Amino acid sequence: MAISIYPVNDRFAAEIGDVDLSQPLSQEDRDAIRQAFWKYAVLVFPEQQLTHDQHIGFATLFGPLEVSIKAGRSDAGKLRIREDLADVSNLDHNNQPWGEKSRQRMFQLGNRLWHTDSSFRHVPAGASLLYGRTVAPIGGHTEFADLRAAWDALPEATRRRIQDLLVEHSIFVSRAKIGYTEFSDEERAELPPVKQVLVRTIPESGRRSLYLASHAGHVIGLPPEESQRLLEELMAHATQRQFVYTHRWRANDLVMWDNRCTMHRGTEFDDLRWKRDVQRATVSDIGNSVETARRTAAPLAA
Ligand code: OGA
Ligand code: MN
């Protein structure tokens, strides 16, 4: 039986039914899922029962996995789950809600700011696949913003003004925004700022998209105040209600999104009280956005 697609709106976010991701998928189903992913950018697969291997196995259909960063993990040797999954839960290695002042908590509260995964890495994340094993009874939703629709809605003059700009991204920019700056020199040296384009074209759909995140610190070549104003304006524009889908988690949902053309953020919940066990497999993009844009923009040989 072929998969079923239930779009949330006709160009953004869809629920996918009649598929069991714990089983090998037919070529036809894989193709249909890929096409839906490129069209809707956020896909929800309800009622999945996945082992870690099955979660990862499905993710690798979309490309090679990214290894998660050390800075936010409780501490080396005490990981709650395997290293090739990002632990996005609020749990410590004893499966209890984290401490109020724990480093893990301070670090992950950054996920409540609008962002796209790993734009602070030279090669950022392509797809992220977040699996909800246990979800919060109140709050703890994940919101997604469609940055293609946000681009489409910009005035022509703004598009022209911003289309060739480059932006410096750093994880320490988003963490500083929540007041967290306690990183060692070694940690800072491991994740130096990287350049990304501000506007990109998604090859599979041909659609243009903003590429924004709370990790974005500075627009290259603009004076600091102008850079800050521009980034704030674009963030406010892109996260208007009409571009946003809110995912209300049910246990065993697998939600995947395209980091190249969406932003997301977690919403508040009582994280000192409820357990929210969500785990992410992250697929790398094919390259740094500045480098891939240059390649695509290269003039054709005569
Ligand atoms: C993530 C993330 C937000 C959430 O997994 O990359 O930002 O709602 N998650 O857990
Ligand atoms: Mn994220």
PDB file of C-alpha atoms and ligand atoms in Angstrom:
ATOM      1  CA  MET A   1       0.000   0.000   0.000  1.00  0.00           C
ATOM      2  CA  ALA A   2       1.349   3.440  -0.916  1.00  0.00           C
ATOM      3  CA  ILE A   3       1.879   6.162   1.688  1.00  0.00           C
ATOM      4  CA  SER A   4      -0.872   8.727   2.363  1.00  0.00           C
ATOM      5  CA  ILE A   5      -0.131  12.448   2.509  1.00  0.00           C
ATOM      6  CA  TYR A   6      -2.247  14.830   4.586  1.00  0.00           C
ATOM      7  CA  PRO A   7      -0.944  18.370   4.040  1.00  0.00           C
ATOM      8  CA  VAL A   8      -1.372  20.901   6.835  1.00  0.00           C
ATOM      9  CA  ASN A   9      -1.369  23.600   4.198  1.00  0.00           C
ATOM     10  CA  ASP A  10      -0.835  23.154   0.487  1.00  0.00           C
ATOM     11  CA  ARG A  11       2.873  24.042   0.530  1.00  0.00           C
ATOM     12  CA  PHE A  12       4.107  23.533   4.107  1.00  0.00           C
ATOM     13  CA  ALA A  13       4.006  20.636   6.583  1.00  0.00           C
ATOM     14  CA  ALA A  14       2.277  17.322   5.951  1.00  0.00           C
ATOM     15  CA  GLU A  15       1.412  14.240   7.934  1.00  0.00           C
ATOM     16  CA  ILE A  16       2.398  10.950   6.349  1.00  0.00           C
ATOM     17  CA  GLY A  17       0.255   7.905   7.011  1.00  0.00           C
ATOM     18  CA  ASP A  18       0.272   4.243   6.004  1.00  0.00           C
ATOM     19  CA  VAL A  19       3.961   3.743   6.442  1.00  0.00           C
ATOM     20  CA  ASP A  20       5.933   1.803   9.053  1.00  0.00           C
ATOM     21  CA  LEU A  21       9.425   3.263   9.295  1.00  0.00           C
ATOM     22  CA  SER A  22      10.702   0.288  11.293  1.00  0.00           C
ATOM     23  CA  GLN A  23      10.450  -1.809   8.116  1.00  0.00           C
ATOM     24  CA  PRO A  24      12.515  -1.543   4.919  1.00  0.00           C
ATOM     25  CA  LEU A  25      10.713   0.816   2.535  1.00  0.00           C
ATOM     26  CA  SER A  26       9.937   0.096  -1.082  1.00  0.00           C
ATOM     27  CA  GLN A  27      11.647   2.272  -3.669  1.00  0.00           C
ATOM     28  CA  GLU A  28       8.253   3.752  -4.466  1.00  0.00           C
ATOM     29  CA  ASP A  29       7.631   4.767  -0.841  1.00  0.00           C
ATOM     30  CA  ARG A  30      11.109   6.217  -0.470  1.00  0.00           C
ATOM     31  CA  ASP A  31      10.630   8.317  -3.580  1.00  0.00           C
ATOM     32  CA  ALA A  32       7.209   9.468  -2.440  1.00  0.00           C
ATOM     33  CA  ILE A  33       8.604  10.476   0.979  1.00  0.00           C
ATOM     34  CA  ARG A  34      11.508  12.368  -0.609  1.00  0.00           C
ATOM     35  CA  GLN A  35       9.174  14.224  -2.961  1.00  0.00           C
ATOM     36  CA  ALA A  36       6.863  15.111  -0.076  1.00  0.00           C
ATOM     37  CA  PHE A  37       9.835  16.274   1.986  1.00  0.00           C
ATOM     38  CA  TRP A  38      11.045  18.617  -0.747  1.00  0.00           C
ATOM     39  CA  LYS A  39       7.575  19.978  -1.242  1.00  0.00           C
ATOM     40  CA  TYR A  40       6.366  20.374   2.361  1.00  0.00           C
ATOM     41  CA  ALA A  41       9.723  20.752   4.216  1.00  0.00           C
ATOM     42  CA  VAL A  42       8.196  19.377   7.456  1.00  0.00           C
ATOM     43  CA  LEU A  43       6.840  15.823   7.637  1.00  0.00           C
ATOM     44  CA  VAL A  44       5.118  14.171  10.586  1.00  0.00           C
ATOM     45  CA  PHE A  45       5.041  10.370  10.838  1.00  0.00           C
ATOM     46  CA  PRO A  46       2.663   9.424  13.648  1.00  0.00           C
ATOM     47  CA  GLU A  47       2.633   6.193  15.646  1.00  0.00           C
ATOM     48  CA  GLN A  48       6.111   4.933  14.846  1.00  0.00           C
ATOM     49  CA  GLN A  49       7.815   2.332  17.038  1.00  0.00           C
ATOM     50  CA  LEU A  50      11.504   2.738  16.380  1.00  0.00           C
ATOM     51  CA  THR A  51      14.672   1.381  17.876  1.00  0.00           C
ATOM     52  CA  HIS A  52      17.730   3.638  17.709  1.00  0.00           C
ATOM     53  CA  ASP A  53      18.985   1.641  14.726  1.00  0.00           C
ATOM     54  CA  GLN A  54      15.695   2.015  12.872  1.00  0.00           C
ATOM     55  CA  HIS A  55      15.562   5.748  13.595  1.00  0.00           C
ATOM     56  CA  ILE A  56      19.098   6.130  12.265  1.00  0.00           C
ATOM     57  CA  GLY A  57      18.456   3.759   9.385  1.00  0.00           C
ATOM     58  CA  PHE A  58      15.590   5.906   8.143  1.00  0.00           C
ATOM     59  CA  ALA A  59      17.640   9.096   8.574  1.00  0.00           C
ATOM     60  CA  THR A  60      20.519   7.781   6.474  1.00  0.00           C
ATOM     61  CA  LEU A  61      18.191   7.471   3.476  1.00  0.00           C
ATOM     62  CA  PHE A  62      18.621  11.256   3.279  1.00  0.00           C
ATOM     63  CA  GLY A  63      22.413  11.405   3.574  1.00  0.00           C
ATOM     64  CA  PRO A  64      25.307  10.921   5.996  1.00  0.00           C
ATOM     65  CA  LEU A  65      24.759  11.608   9.692  1.00  0.00           C
ATOM     66  CA  GLU A  66      26.225  14.506  11.602  1.00  0.00           C
ATOM     67  CA  VAL A  67      27.926  13.771  14.911  1.00  0.00           C
ATOM     68  CA  SER A  68      26.396  15.861  17.689  1.00  0.00           C
ATOM     69  CA  ILE A  69      28.407  18.519  19.503  1.00  0.00           C
ATOM     70  CA  LYS A  70      29.975  17.829  22.861  1.00  0.00           C
ATOM     71  CA  ALA A  71      29.310  21.200  24.494  1.00  0.00           C
ATOM     72  CA  GLY A  72      25.685  20.467  25.380  1.00  0.00           C
ATOM     73  CA  ARG A  73      25.996  16.806  26.276  1.00  0.00           C
ATOM     74  CA  SER A  74      25.954  16.100  29.999  1.00  0.00           C
ATOM     75  CA  ASP A  75      29.605  15.096  30.051  1.00  0.00           C
ATOM     76  CA  ALA A  76      31.713  12.654  28.109  1.00  0.00           C
ATOM     77  CA  GLY A  77      31.295   9.044  29.240  1.00  0.00           C
ATOM     78  CA  LYS A  78      27.879   9.712  30.783  1.00  0.00           C
ATOM     79  CA  LEU A  79      25.719  10.058  27.697  1.00  0.00           C
ATOM     80  CA  ARG A  80      22.159   8.839  28.095  1.00  0.00           C
ATOM     81  CA  ILE A  81      21.892   7.737  24.500  1.00  0.00           C
ATOM     82  CA  ARG A  82      24.339   6.801  21.771  1.00  0.00           C
ATOM     83  CA  GLU A  83      26.599   9.436  20.310  1.00  0.00           C
ATOM     84  CA  ASP A  84      25.149   9.472  16.810  1.00  0.00           C
ATOM     85  CA  LEU A  85      21.804  10.745  18.177  1.00  0.00           C
ATOM     86  CA  ALA A  86      21.408  14.210  19.686  1.00  0.00           C
ATOM     87  CA  ASP A  87      19.757  13.975  23.084  1.00  0.00           C
ATOM     88  CA  VAL A  88      17.202  16.778  23.013  1.00  0.00           C
ATOM     89  CA  SER A  89      15.419  15.509  26.133  1.00  0.00           C
ATOM     90  CA  ASN A  90      15.319  17.203  29.533  1.00  0.00           C
ATOM     91  CA  LEU A  91      16.713  14.084  31.211  1.00  0.00           C
ATOM     92  CA  ASP A  92      20.005  13.333  32.921  1.00  0.00           C
ATOM     93  CA  HIS A  93      21.872  10.052  32.560  1.00  0.00           C
ATOM     94  CA  ASN A  94      19.650   8.519  35.270  1.00  0.00           C
ATOM     95  CA  ASN A  95      16.572   9.355  33.172  1.00  0.00           C
ATOM     96  CA  GLN A  96      15.432  12.001  35.646  1.00  0.00           C
ATOM     97  CA  PRO A  97      14.562  15.614  34.763  1.00  0.00           C
ATOM     98  CA  TRP A  98      17.728  17.690  34.743  1.00  0.00           C
ATOM     99  CA  GLY A  99      18.703  20.033  37.539  1.00  0.00           C
ATOM    100  CA  GLU A 100      17.595  23.633  37.368  1.00  0.00           C
ATOM    101  CA  LYS A 101      21.158  24.908  37.158  1.00  0.00           C
ATOM    102  CA  SER A 102      22.585  22.090  35.057  1.00  0.00           C
ATOM    103  CA  ARG A 103      24.768  22.939  32.116  1.00  0.00           C
ATOM    104  CA  GLN A 104      22.679  20.686  29.895  1.00  0.00           C
ATOM    105  CA  ARG A 105      19.590  22.765  30.714  1.00  0.00           C
ATOM    106  CA  MET A 106      21.258  26.115  30.169  1.00  0.00           C
ATOM    107  CA  PHE A 107      22.597  24.943  26.848  1.00  0.00           C
ATOM    108  CA  GLN A 108      19.384  23.424  25.550  1.00  0.00           C
ATOM    109  CA  LEU A 109      17.219  26.365  26.498  1.00  0.00           C
ATOM    110  CA  GLY A 110      18.798  27.875  23.380  1.00  0.00           C
ATOM    111  CA  ASN A 111      16.462  25.575  21.410  1.00  0.00           C
ATOM    112  CA  ARG A 112      13.608  27.861  22.457  1.00  0.00           C
ATOM    113  CA  LEU A 113      14.985  30.528  20.142  1.00  0.00           C
ATOM    114  CA  TRP A 114      14.145  30.306  16.446  1.00  0.00           C
ATOM    115  CA  HIS A 115      16.969  28.497  14.708  1.00  0.00           C
ATOM    116  CA  THR A 116      17.992  26.063  12.059  1.00  0.00           C
ATOM    117  CA  ASP A 117      20.207  23.167  13.117  1.00  0.00           C
ATOM    118  CA  SER A 118      23.964  23.520  12.915  1.00  0.00           C
ATOM    119  CA  SER A 119      24.097  26.662  10.779  1.00  0.00           C
ATOM    120  CA  PHE A 120      27.066  27.450  13.074  1.00  0.00           C
ATOM    121  CA  ARG A 121      28.981  24.593  11.466  1.00  0.00           C
ATOM    122  CA  HIS A 122      30.852  24.969   8.206  1.00  0.00           C
ATOM    123  CA  VAL A 123      28.675  22.194   6.769  1.00  0.00           C
ATOM    124  CA  PRO A 124      25.307  22.686   8.438  1.00  0.00           C
ATOM    125  CA  ALA A 125      22.488  20.193   8.936  1.00  0.00           C
ATOM    126  CA  GLY A 126      20.323  19.190   5.994  1.00  0.00           C
ATOM    127  CA  ALA A 127      17.480  17.140   7.448  1.00  0.00           C
ATOM    128  CA  SER A 128      16.746  16.660  11.151  1.00  0.00           C
ATOM    129  CA  LEU A 129      14.585  13.771  12.337  1.00  0.00           C
ATOM    130  CA  LEU A 130      13.234  14.177  15.851  1.00  0.00           C
ATOM    131  CA  TYR A 131      11.570  11.212  17.510  1.00  0.00           C
ATOM    132  CA  GLY A 132       9.331  11.714  20.529  1.00  0.00           C
ATOM    133  CA  ARG A 133       9.506   8.729  22.861  1.00  0.00           C
ATOM    134  CA  THR A 134       7.916  10.528  25.812  1.00  0.00           C
ATOM    135  CA  VAL A 135       6.229  13.902  25.440  1.00  0.00           C
ATOM    136  CA  ALA A 136       5.137  16.592  27.882  1.00  0.00           C
ATOM    137  CA  PRO A 137       1.423  16.648  28.792  1.00  0.00           C
ATOM    138  CA  ILE A 138       1.330  20.445  28.582  1.00  0.00           C
ATOM    139  CA  GLY A 139       3.450  22.605  26.280  1.00  0.00           C
ATOM    140  CA  GLY A 140       6.720  21.394  24.800  1.00  0.00           C
ATOM    141  CA  HIS A 141       5.487  21.884  21.234  1.00  0.00           C
ATOM    142  CA  THR A 142       7.820  22.480  18.315  1.00  0.00           C
ATOM    143  CA  GLU A 143       7.091  25.392  15.986  1.00  0.00           C
ATOM    144  CA  PHE A 144       8.307  25.567  12.401  1.00  0.00           C
ATOM    145  CA  ALA A 145       8.589  28.591  10.111  1.00  0.00           C
ATOM    146  CA  ASP A 146       8.596  28.268   6.317  1.00  0.00           C
ATOM    147  CA  LEU A 147      11.492  30.419   5.096  1.00  0.00           C
ATOM    148  CA  ARG A 148      10.566  29.885   1.435  1.00  0.00           C
ATOM    149  CA  ALA A 149       7.135  31.410   1.982  1.00  0.00           C
ATOM    150  CA  ALA A 150       8.830  34.183   3.963  1.00  0.00           C
ATOM    151  CA  TRP A 151      11.129  34.889   1.018  1.00  0.00           C
ATOM    152  CA  ASP A 152       8.196  34.833  -1.423  1.00  0.00           C
ATOM    153  CA  ALA A 153       6.422  37.465   0.674  1.00  0.00           C
ATOM    154  CA  LEU A 154       9.314  39.952   0.755  1.00  0.00           C
ATOM    155  CA  PRO A 155       9.091  43.153  -1.262  1.00  0.00           C
ATOM    156  CA  GLU A 156      11.169  43.077  -4.437  1.00  0.00           C
ATOM    157  CA  ALA A 157      13.445  45.882  -3.202  1.00  0.00           C
ATOM    158  CA  THR A 158      14.295  43.945  -0.031  1.00  0.00           C
ATOM    159  CA  ARG A 159      14.988  40.805  -2.021  1.00  0.00           C
ATOM    160  CA  ARG A 160      17.402  42.679  -4.229  1.00  0.00           C
ATOM    161  CA  ARG A 161      19.092  44.302  -1.260  1.00  0.00           C
ATOM    162  CA  ILE A 162      19.716  41.052   0.614  1.00  0.00           C
ATOM    163  CA  GLN A 163      20.094  38.322  -1.983  1.00  0.00           C
ATOM    164  CA  ASP A 164      23.891  38.314  -2.129  1.00  0.00           C
ATOM    165  CA  LEU A 165      24.637  38.952   1.539  1.00  0.00           C
ATOM    166  CA  LEU A 166      26.672  36.595   3.699  1.00  0.00           C
ATOM    167  CA  VAL A 167      26.164  36.128   7.416  1.00  0.00           C
ATOM    168  CA  GLU A 168      28.450  34.924  10.173  1.00  0.00           C
ATOM    169  CA  HIS A 169      26.881  32.248  12.408  1.00  0.00           C
ATOM    170  CA  SER A 170      28.100  31.016  15.788  1.00  0.00           C
ATOM    171  CA  ILE A 171      26.588  28.793  18.488  1.00  0.00           C
ATOM    172  CA  PHE A 172      27.908  31.256  21.050  1.00  0.00           C
ATOM    173  CA  VAL A 173      25.751  34.024  19.567  1.00  0.00           C
ATOM    174  CA  SER A 174      22.515  32.137  20.270  1.00  0.00           C
ATOM    175  CA  ARG A 175      23.699  31.001  23.707  1.00  0.00           C
ATOM    176  CA  ALA A 176      24.676  34.571  24.624  1.00  0.00           C
ATOM    177  CA  LYS A 177      21.111  35.624  23.718  1.00  0.00           C
ATOM    178  CA  ILE A 178      19.804  33.475  26.586  1.00  0.00           C
ATOM    179  CA  GLY A 179      22.493  34.810  28.903  1.00  0.00           C
ATOM    180  CA  TYR A 180      24.723  31.766  28.754  1.00  0.00           C
ATOM    181  CA  THR A 181      28.369  32.495  28.064  1.00  0.00           C
ATOM    182  CA  GLU A 182      30.269  29.971  30.158  1.00  0.00           C
ATOM    183  CA  PHE A 183      32.309  28.218  27.529  1.00  0.00           C
ATOM    184  CA  SER A 184      35.958  27.343  27.776  1.00  0.00           C
ATOM    185  CA  ASP A 185      38.503  28.696  25.287  1.00  0.00           C
ATOM    186  CA  GLU A 186      38.836  25.159  24.028  1.00  0.00           C
ATOM    187  CA  GLU A 187      35.109  24.883  23.318  1.00  0.00           C
ATOM    188  CA  ARG A 188      35.130  28.252  21.590  1.00  0.00           C
ATOM    189  CA  ALA A 189      38.126  27.271  19.484  1.00  0.00           C
ATOM    190  CA  GLU A 190      36.357  24.099  18.407  1.00  0.00           C
ATOM    191  CA  LEU A 191      33.399  25.988  16.941  1.00  0.00           C
ATOM    192  CA  PRO A 192      34.691  29.190  15.324  1.00  0.00           C
ATOM    193  CA  PRO A 193      32.166  31.438  13.483  1.00  0.00           C
ATOM    194  CA  VAL A 194      31.284  30.320   9.948  1.00  0.00           C
ATOM    195  CA  LYS A 195      29.869  32.092   6.915  1.00  0.00           C
ATOM    196  CA  GLN A 196      26.538  31.177   5.362  1.00  0.00           C
ATOM    197  CA  VAL A 197      24.468  32.783   2.618  1.00  0.00           C
ATOM    198  CA  LEU A 198      21.417  34.783   3.709  1.00  0.00           C
ATOM    199  CA  VAL A 199      19.362  33.622   0.736  1.00  0.00           C
ATOM    200  CA  ARG A 200      19.621  30.224  -0.878  1.00  0.00           C
ATOM    201  CA  THR A 201      18.001  28.163  -3.592  1.00  0.00           C
ATOM    202  CA  ILE A 202      16.868  24.672  -2.708  1.00  0.00           C
ATOM    203  CA  PRO A 203      17.962  22.566  -5.687  1.00  0.00           C
ATOM    204  CA  GLU A 204      15.221  19.914  -5.511  1.00  0.00           C
ATOM    205  CA  SER A 205      12.342  22.386  -5.624  1.00  0.00           C
ATOM    206  CA  GLY A 206      14.066  25.344  -7.262  1.00  0.00           C
ATOM    207  CA  ARG A 207      12.520  27.554  -4.562  1.00  0.00           C
ATOM    208  CA  ARG A 208      14.397  30.450  -3.031  1.00  0.00           C
ATOM    209  CA  SER A 209      14.555  30.662   0.736  1.00  0.00           C
ATOM    210  CA  LEU A 210      15.849  32.849   3.511  1.00  0.00           C
ATOM    211  CA  TYR A 211      18.509  31.132   5.614  1.00  0.00           C
ATOM    212  CA  LEU A 212      18.243  32.527   9.115  1.00  0.00           C
ATOM    213  CA  ALA A 213      18.828  31.469  12.712  1.00  0.00           C
ATOM    214  CA  SER A 214      19.450  32.865  16.161  1.00  0.00           C
ATOM    215  CA  HIS A 215      23.017  31.718  15.558  1.00  0.00           C
ATOM    216  CA  ALA A 216      23.318  34.513  12.966  1.00  0.00           C
ATOM    217  CA  GLY A 217      25.528  37.176  14.499  1.00  0.00           C
ATOM    218  CA  HIS A 218      26.598  39.563  11.821  1.00  0.00           C
ATOM    219  CA  VAL A 219      25.895  40.428   8.203  1.00  0.00           C
ATOM    220  CA  ILE A 220      29.266  40.732   6.525  1.00  0.00           C
ATOM    221  CA  GLY A 221      30.039  44.200   5.211  1.00  0.00           C
ATOM    222  CA  LEU A 222      27.281  46.024   7.115  1.00  0.00           C
ATOM    223  CA  PRO A 223      27.868  48.349  10.074  1.00  0.00           C
ATOM    224  CA  PRO A 224      26.872  46.602  13.353  1.00  0.00           C
ATOM    225  CA  GLU A 225      23.607  48.541  13.935  1.00  0.00           C
ATOM    226  CA  GLU A 226      22.424  48.050  10.374  1.00  0.00           C
ATOM    227  CA  SER A 227      23.341  44.376  10.470  1.00  0.00           C
ATOM    228  CA  GLN A 228      21.454  43.856  13.700  1.00  0.00           C
ATOM    229  CA  ARG A 229      18.405  45.749  12.460  1.00  0.00           C
ATOM    230  CA  LEU A 230      18.291  43.746   9.242  1.00  0.00           C
ATOM    231  CA  LEU A 231      18.577  40.380  11.021  1.00  0.00           C
ATOM    232  CA  GLU A 232      15.920  41.351  13.566  1.00  0.00           C
ATOM    233  CA  GLU A 233      13.553  42.555  10.850  1.00  0.00           C
ATOM    234  CA  LEU A 234      13.987  39.398   8.808  1.00  0.00           C
ATOM    235  CA  MET A 235      13.521  37.153  11.855  1.00  0.00           C
ATOM    236  CA  ALA A 236      10.315  39.019  12.766  1.00  0.00           C
ATOM    237  CA  HIS A 237       9.087  38.828   9.182  1.00  0.00           C
ATOM    238  CA  ALA A 238       9.852  35.116   8.780  1.00  0.00           C
ATOM    239  CA  THR A 239       8.170  34.020  12.000  1.00  0.00           C
ATOM    240  CA  GLN A 240       4.817  35.681  11.440  1.00  0.00           C
ATOM    241  CA  ARG A 241       1.870  33.440  12.172  1.00  0.00           C
ATOM    242  CA  GLN A 242       1.036  32.745   8.525  1.00  0.00           C
ATOM    243  CA  PHE A 243       4.409  31.070   7.963  1.00  0.00           C
ATOM    244  CA  VAL A 244       4.324  28.923  11.098  1.00  0.00           C
ATOM    245  CA  TYR A 245       3.151  25.377  11.779  1.00  0.00           C
ATOM    246  CA  THR A 246       2.986  24.305  15.431  1.00  0.00           C
ATOM    247  CA  HIS A 247       3.563  20.644  16.075  1.00  0.00           C
ATOM    248  CA  ARG A 248       1.786  19.348  19.162  1.00  0.00           C
ATOM    249  CA  TRP A 249       3.570  16.148  20.028  1.00  0.00           C
ATOM    250  CA  ARG A 250       1.995  12.785  20.591  1.00  0.00           C
ATOM    251  CA  ALA A 251       4.238   9.988  21.867  1.00  0.00           C
ATOM    252  CA  ASN A 252       5.906   8.086  19.003  1.00  0.00           C
ATOM    253  CA  ASP A 253       5.735  10.893  16.449  1.00  0.00           C
ATOM    254  CA  LEU A 254       8.739  11.174  14.201  1.00  0.00           C
ATOM    255  CA  VAL A 255       9.001  14.696  12.806  1.00  0.00           C
ATOM    256  CA  MET A 256      11.494  15.569  10.110  1.00  0.00           C
ATOM    257  CA  TRP A 257      12.327  18.980   8.734  1.00  0.00           C
ATOM    258  CA  ASP A 258      14.498  20.585   6.100  1.00  0.00           C
ATOM    259  CA  ASN A 259      16.973  22.870   7.863  1.00  0.00           C
ATOM    260  CA  ARG A 260      17.877  24.522   4.576  1.00  0.00           C
ATOM    261  CA  CYS A 261      14.546  26.327   4.336  1.00  0.00           C
ATOM    262  CA  THR A 262      12.855  26.287   7.750  1.00  0.00           C
ATOM    263  CA  MET A 263      13.489  27.503  11.274  1.00  0.00           C
ATOM    264  CA  HIS A 264      12.125  25.847  14.384  1.00  0.00           C
ATOM    265  CA  ARG A 265      11.944  26.350  18.124  1.00  0.00           C
ATOM    266  CA  GLY A 266      10.742  24.400  21.123  1.00  0.00           C
ATOM    267  CA  THR A 267       8.023  25.984  23.242  1.00  0.00           C
ATOM    268  CA  GLU A 268       8.005  26.192  27.000  1.00  0.00           C
ATOM    269  CA  PHE A 269       6.937  23.390  29.331  1.00  0.00           C
ATOM    270  CA  ASP A 270       7.518  22.557  32.980  1.00  0.00           C
ATOM    271  CA  ASP A 271      10.870  20.913  32.315  1.00  0.00           C
ATOM    272  CA  LEU A 272      11.724  20.427  35.988  1.00  0.00           C
ATOM    273  CA  ARG A 273       8.563  18.362  36.436  1.00  0.00           C
ATOM    274  CA  TRP A 274       7.673  16.466  33.235  1.00  0.00           C
ATOM    275  CA  LYS A 275       9.836  14.095  31.254  1.00  0.00           C
ATOM    276  CA  ARG A 276      10.160  14.945  27.586  1.00  0.00           C
ATOM    277  CA  ASP A 277      12.322  12.390  25.833  1.00  0.00           C
ATOM    278  CA  VAL A 278      12.998  13.485  22.267  1.00  0.00           C
ATOM    279  CA  GLN A 279      15.986  12.296  20.274  1.00  0.00           C
ATOM    280  CA  ARG A 280      17.315  13.631  17.022  1.00  0.00           C
ATOM    281  CA  ALA A 281      19.128  12.062  14.101  1.00  0.00           C
ATOM    282  CA  THR A 282      20.738  14.763  12.019  1.00  0.00           C
ATOM    283  CA  VAL A 283      21.748  14.483   8.388  1.00  0.00           C
ATOM    284  CA  SER A 284      24.501  16.756   7.078  1.00  0.00           C
ATOM    285  CA  ASP A 285      23.889  19.111   4.200  1.00  0.00           C
ATOM    286  CA  ILE A 286      26.020  18.504   1.108  1.00  0.00           C
ATOM    287  CA  GLY A 287      28.329  21.435   1.828  1.00  0.00           C
ATOM    288  CA  ASN A 288      28.724  24.912   3.220  1.00  0.00           C
ATOM    289  CA  SER A 289      25.967  27.155   1.824  1.00  0.00           C
ATOM    290  CA  VAL A 290      28.391  29.752   0.461  1.00  0.00           C
ATOM    291  CA  GLU A 291      30.368  27.123  -1.387  1.00  0.00           C
ATOM    292  CA  THR A 292      27.351  25.279  -2.796  1.00  0.00           C
ATOM    293  CA  ALA A 293      25.788  28.591  -3.912  1.00  0.00           C
ATOM    294  CA  ARG A 294      28.995  29.462  -5.752  1.00  0.00           C
ATOM    295  CA  ARG A 295      29.020  26.106  -7.476  1.00  0.00           C
ATOM    296  CA  THR A 296      25.412  26.401  -8.617  1.00  0.00           C
ATOM    297  CA  ALA A 297      25.890  29.992  -9.707  1.00  0.00           C
ATOM    298  CA  ALA A 298      29.004  29.191 -11.753  1.00  0.00           C
ATOM    299  CA  PRO A 299      28.473  30.218 -15.380  1.00  0.00           C
ATOM    300  CA  LEU A 300      28.045  27.306 -17.753  1.00  0.00           C
ATOM    301  CA  ALA A 301      31.069  26.593 -19.915  1.00  0.00           C
ATOM    302  CA  ALA A 302      30.586  27.817 -23.478  1.00  0.00           C
TER     303      ALA A 302
HETATM  304  C1  OGA B   1      16.029  20.121  17.794  1.00  0.00           C
HETATM  305  C2  OGA B   1      15.239  21.189  18.454  1.00  0.00           C
HETATM  306  C3  OGA B   1      13.196  21.656  19.661  1.00  0.00           C
HETATM  307  C4  OGA B   1      12.247  20.864  20.465  1.00  0.00           C
HETATM  308  O1  OGA B   1      15.808  18.940  18.094  1.00  0.00           O
HETATM  309  O2  OGA B   1      16.865  20.450  16.947  1.00  0.00           O
HETATM  310  O3  OGA B   1      15.551  22.336  18.290  1.00  0.00           O
HETATM  311  O4  OGA B   1      11.054  21.214  20.471  1.00  0.00           O
HETATM  312  N1  OGA B   1      14.184  20.783  19.161  1.00  0.00           N
HETATM  313  O5  OGA B   1      12.683  19.896  21.106  1.00  0.00           O
HETATM  314 MN    MN B   2      17.107  22.470  16.664  1.00  0.00          MN
END
